[in-house]
């Protein structure tokens, strides 16, 4: 079971720092998300949390999301 993407459908890459203004991942993290292991995905989420971009670390698998919402709704 895969960890759900932290994408919140605000997809704008900041050209100054290289991070998406919606999910705060890099272009490389966004592009590689589907190929990452759950451990790699968890590491990305932890880095976002440590960097202060997320207030909580979410570990959500696809089966947990039944209404079509994202991990951060």
Coordinates of N, CA, C and O in Angstrom, one line a residue:
X1 N 0.8 -1.2 0.0 CA 0.0 0.0 0.0 C 0.9 1.2 0.0 O 1.8 1.4 0.8
X2 N 0.6 2.1 -0.9 CA 1.5 3.3 -1.1 C 1.0 4.5 -0.2 O -0.2 4.6 0.1
X3 N 2.0 5.3 0.2 CA 1.7 6.5 0.9 C 1.1 7.5 -0.1 O 1.7 7.7 -1.2
X4 N 0.1 8.2 0.2 CA -0.6 9.1 -0.6 C 0.3 10.4 -0.8 O 0.9 10.8 0.1
X5 N 0.3 10.9 -2.0 CA 1.0 12.1 -2.3 C 0.5 13.3 -1.4 O -0.7 13.4 -1.2
X6 N 1.4 14.2 -1.0 CA 1.0 15.4 -0.2 C 0.5 16.5 -1.1 O 0.2 17.6 -0.6
X7 N 0.3 16.2 -2.4 CA -0.2 17.2 -3.3 C -1.6 17.8 -2.9 O -2.4 17.0 -2.5
X8 N -1.7 19.1 -2.9 CA -3.0 19.7 -2.5 C -3.6 20.5 -3.7 O -4.4 21.3 -3.6
X9 N -3.1 20.1 -4.9 CA -3.6 20.7 -6.2 C -3.4 22.2 -6.3 O -4.1 22.9 -6.9
X10 N -2.3 22.7 -5.6 CA -1.8 24.1 -5.8 C -0.4 23.9 -6.4 O 0.6 23.9 -5.6
X11 N -0.3 23.7 -7.7 CA 0.9 23.2 -8.3 C 1.6 24.4 -9.0 O 1.4 24.7 -10.1
X12 N 2.4 25.1 -8.2 CA 3.2 26.3 -8.7 C 4.6 26.1 -8.2 O 4.8 26.2 -7.0
X13 N 5.5 26.0 -9.1 CA 6.9 25.8 -8.7 C 7.5 27.2 -8.5 O 7.5 28.0 -9.4
X14 N 8.1 27.4 -7.3 CA 8.7 28.7 -7.0 C 10.1 28.7 -7.7 O 10.9 27.9 -7.4
X15 N 10.3 29.6 -8.6 CA 11.6 29.7 -9.4 C 12.8 30.1 -8.5 O 13.9 29.9 -8.9
X16 N 12.5 30.7 -7.4 CA 13.6 31.2 -6.5 C 14.2 30.1 -5.6 O 15.4 30.0 -5.5
X17 N 13.3 29.2 -5.1 CA 13.8 28.2 -4.2 C 13.6 26.8 -4.8 O 14.1 25.8 -4.2
X18 N 12.9 26.6 -5.9 CA 12.7 25.3 -6.5 C 11.6 24.4 -5.9 O 11.5 23.2 -6.2
X19 N 10.9 24.9 -4.9 CA 9.9 24.1 -4.3 C 8.5 24.5 -4.8 O 8.2 25.6 -5.1
X20 N 7.6 23.5 -4.8 CA 6.2 23.7 -5.1 C 5.5 24.5 -4.0 O 5.7 24.2 -2.8
X21 N 4.8 25.5 -4.4 CA 4.1 26.3 -3.3 C 2.9 25.6 -2.7 O 2.5 26.0 -1.6
X22 N 2.5 24.5 -3.3 CA 1.4 23.7 -2.7 C 1.9 22.7 -1.7 O 1.4 22.6 -0.5
X23 N 2.7 21.8 -2.2 CA 3.1 20.6 -1.4 C 4.6 20.8 -0.8 O 5.0 20.0 0.0
X24 N 5.3 21.8 -1.3 CA 6.7 22.1 -0.8 C 7.7 21.0 -1.2 O 8.7 20.9 -0.6
X25 N 7.4 20.2 -2.2 CA 8.4 19.2 -2.6 C 9.1 19.8 -3.8 O 8.6 20.8 -4.4
X26 N 10.3 19.3 -4.1 CA 11.0 19.7 -5.3 C 10.5 19.1 -6.5 O 9.7 18.1 -6.5
X27 N 10.9 19.6 -7.7 CA 10.5 19.1 -9.0 C 10.8 17.6 -9.0 O 10.1 16.7 -9.5
X28 N 12.0 17.2 -8.6 CA 12.5 15.9 -8.6 C 11.7 15.0 -7.7 O 11.4 13.8 -8.1
X29 N 11.3 15.5 -6.5 CA 10.5 14.7 -5.6 C 9.1 14.4 -6.2 O 8.5 13.4 -6.1
X30 N 8.5 15.5 -6.8 CA 7.2 15.3 -7.4 C 7.3 14.3 -8.6 O 6.4 13.4 -8.7
X31 N 8.2 14.5 -9.5 CA 8.4 13.6 -10.6 C 8.6 12.2 -10.3 O 8.2 11.2 -10.9
X32 N 9.4 12.0 -9.2 CA 9.8 10.6 -8.8 C 8.9 9.9 -7.8 O 9.1 8.8 -7.4
X33 N 7.8 10.6 -7.3 CA 7.0 10.1 -6.2 C 6.4 8.7 -6.5 O 6.5 7.9 -5.7
X34 N 5.9 8.5 -7.7 CA 5.3 7.2 -8.0 C 6.3 6.1 -8.0 O 6.0 4.9 -7.8
X35 N 7.6 6.4 -8.3 CA 8.7 5.4 -8.3 C 9.3 5.2 -6.9 O 10.1 4.3 -6.8
X36 N 9.1 6.1 -6.0 CA 9.7 6.0 -4.7 C 9.1 4.9 -3.9 O 7.9 4.5 -4.0
X37 N 10.0 4.3 -3.0 CA 9.5 3.3 -2.0 C 8.7 4.1 -0.9 O 8.9 5.3 -0.8
X38 N 7.9 3.4 -0.1 CA 7.3 4.0 1.0 C 8.3 4.6 1.9 O 8.0 5.7 2.5
X39 N 9.4 4.0 2.1 CA 10.4 4.6 3.0 C 10.9 5.9 2.4 O 11.1 6.9 3.2
X40 N 11.2 6.0 1.1 CA 11.6 7.2 0.5 C 10.5 8.3 0.6 O 10.8 9.5 0.9
X41 N 9.3 7.9 0.4 CA 8.2 8.9 0.6 C 8.1 9.4 2.0 O 7.9 10.6 2.2
X42 N 8.2 8.5 2.9 CA 8.2 8.9 4.4 C 9.3 9.9 4.7 O 9.1 10.9 5.4
X43 N 10.5 9.6 4.1 CA 11.6 10.5 4.3 C 11.3 11.9 3.8 O 11.7 12.9 4.4
X44 N 10.7 12.0 2.6 CA 10.3 13.3 2.1 C 9.3 14.0 3.0 O 9.5 15.2 3.3
X45 N 8.3 13.3 3.5 CA 7.4 13.9 4.4 C 8.0 14.4 5.7 O 7.7 15.4 6.2
X46 N 8.9 13.6 6.2 CA 9.7 14.0 7.4 C 10.5 15.2 7.2 O 10.5 16.1 8.0
X47 N 11.2 15.3 6.0 CA 12.0 16.5 5.7 C 11.1 17.7 5.6 O 11.5 18.8 6.0
X48 N 9.9 17.6 5.0 CA 9.0 18.7 4.9 C 8.6 19.1 6.3 O 8.5 20.3 6.6
X49 N 8.3 18.2 7.2 CA 8.0 18.5 8.6 C 9.1 19.2 9.3 O 8.9 20.2 10.0
X50 N 10.3 18.7 9.2 CA 11.5 19.3 9.9 C 11.7 20.7 9.3 O 12.1 21.6 10.1
X51 N 11.5 20.9 8.0 CA 11.7 22.2 7.4 C 10.6 23.2 7.8 O 10.7 24.4 7.4
X52 N 9.6 22.7 8.5 CA 8.6 23.6 9.0 C 7.4 23.8 8.0 O 6.6 24.7 8.2
X53 N 7.4 23.1 6.9 CA 6.4 23.2 5.9 C 5.1 22.5 6.3 O 4.0 22.9 5.9
X54 N 5.2 21.4 7.0 CA 4.1 20.7 7.5 C 4.0 20.7 9.0 O 5.1 20.7 9.7
X55 N 2.8 20.8 9.5 CA 2.7 20.9 11.0 C 2.7 19.5 11.6 O 2.9 19.3 12.8
X56 N 2.3 18.5 10.8 CA 2.3 17.1 11.3 C 2.8 16.2 10.2 O 2.8 16.6 9.0
X57 N 3.4 15.1 10.6 CA 3.8 14.1 9.6 C 2.7 13.1 9.4 O 2.2 12.5 10.3
X58 N 2.2 13.0 8.2 CA 1.2 12.1 7.8 C 1.7 10.8 7.2 O 2.5 10.9 6.3
X59 N 1.2 9.7 7.6 CA 1.5 8.4 7.0 C 0.2 7.9 6.6 O -0.5 7.3 7.4
X60 N -0.2 8.1 5.4 CA -1.5 7.7 4.9 C -1.3 6.8 3.7 O -0.6 7.1 2.8
X61 N -2.0 5.7 3.7 CA -2.0 4.8 2.6 C -3.3 5.0 1.8 O -4.3 5.4 2.3
X62 N -3.2 4.6 0.5 CA -4.4 4.8 -0.3 C -5.7 4.2 0.2 O -6.7 4.8 0.0
X63 N -5.6 3.1 0.9 CA -6.9 2.5 1.4 C -7.5 3.4 2.5 O -8.7 3.3 2.7
X64 N -6.7 4.3 3.1 CA -7.3 5.1 4.1 C -8.1 6.3 3.6 O -8.8 6.9 4.3
X65 N -7.9 6.6 2.3 CA -8.5 7.7 1.7 C -9.6 7.2 0.8 O -9.4 6.7 -0.3
X66 N -10.9 7.3 1.3 CA -12.0 6.7 0.5 C -12.9 7.7 -0.1 O -13.7 7.4 -1.0
X67 N -12.7 9.0 0.2 CA -13.6 10.0 -0.4 C -13.0 10.9 -1.4 O -13.5 11.9 -1.8
X68 N -11.8 10.5 -1.9 CA -11.1 11.3 -2.9 C -10.3 12.4 -2.4 O -9.8 13.2 -3.1
X69 N -10.2 12.6 -1.1 CA -9.5 13.7 -0.5 C -8.0 13.5 -0.5 O -7.6 12.3 -0.7
X70 N -7.2 14.5 -0.4 CA -5.8 14.3 -0.3 C -5.4 14.1 1.1 O -6.2 14.2 2.1
X71 N -4.1 13.9 1.3 CA -3.6 13.6 2.6 C -3.7 14.8 3.6 O -3.7 14.6 4.8
X72 N -3.9 16.0 3.1 CA -3.9 17.2 3.9 C -5.3 17.9 3.9 O -5.3 19.1 4.3
X73 N -6.3 17.3 3.5 CA -7.6 17.9 3.5 C -8.2 18.0 4.9 O -7.8 17.2 5.8

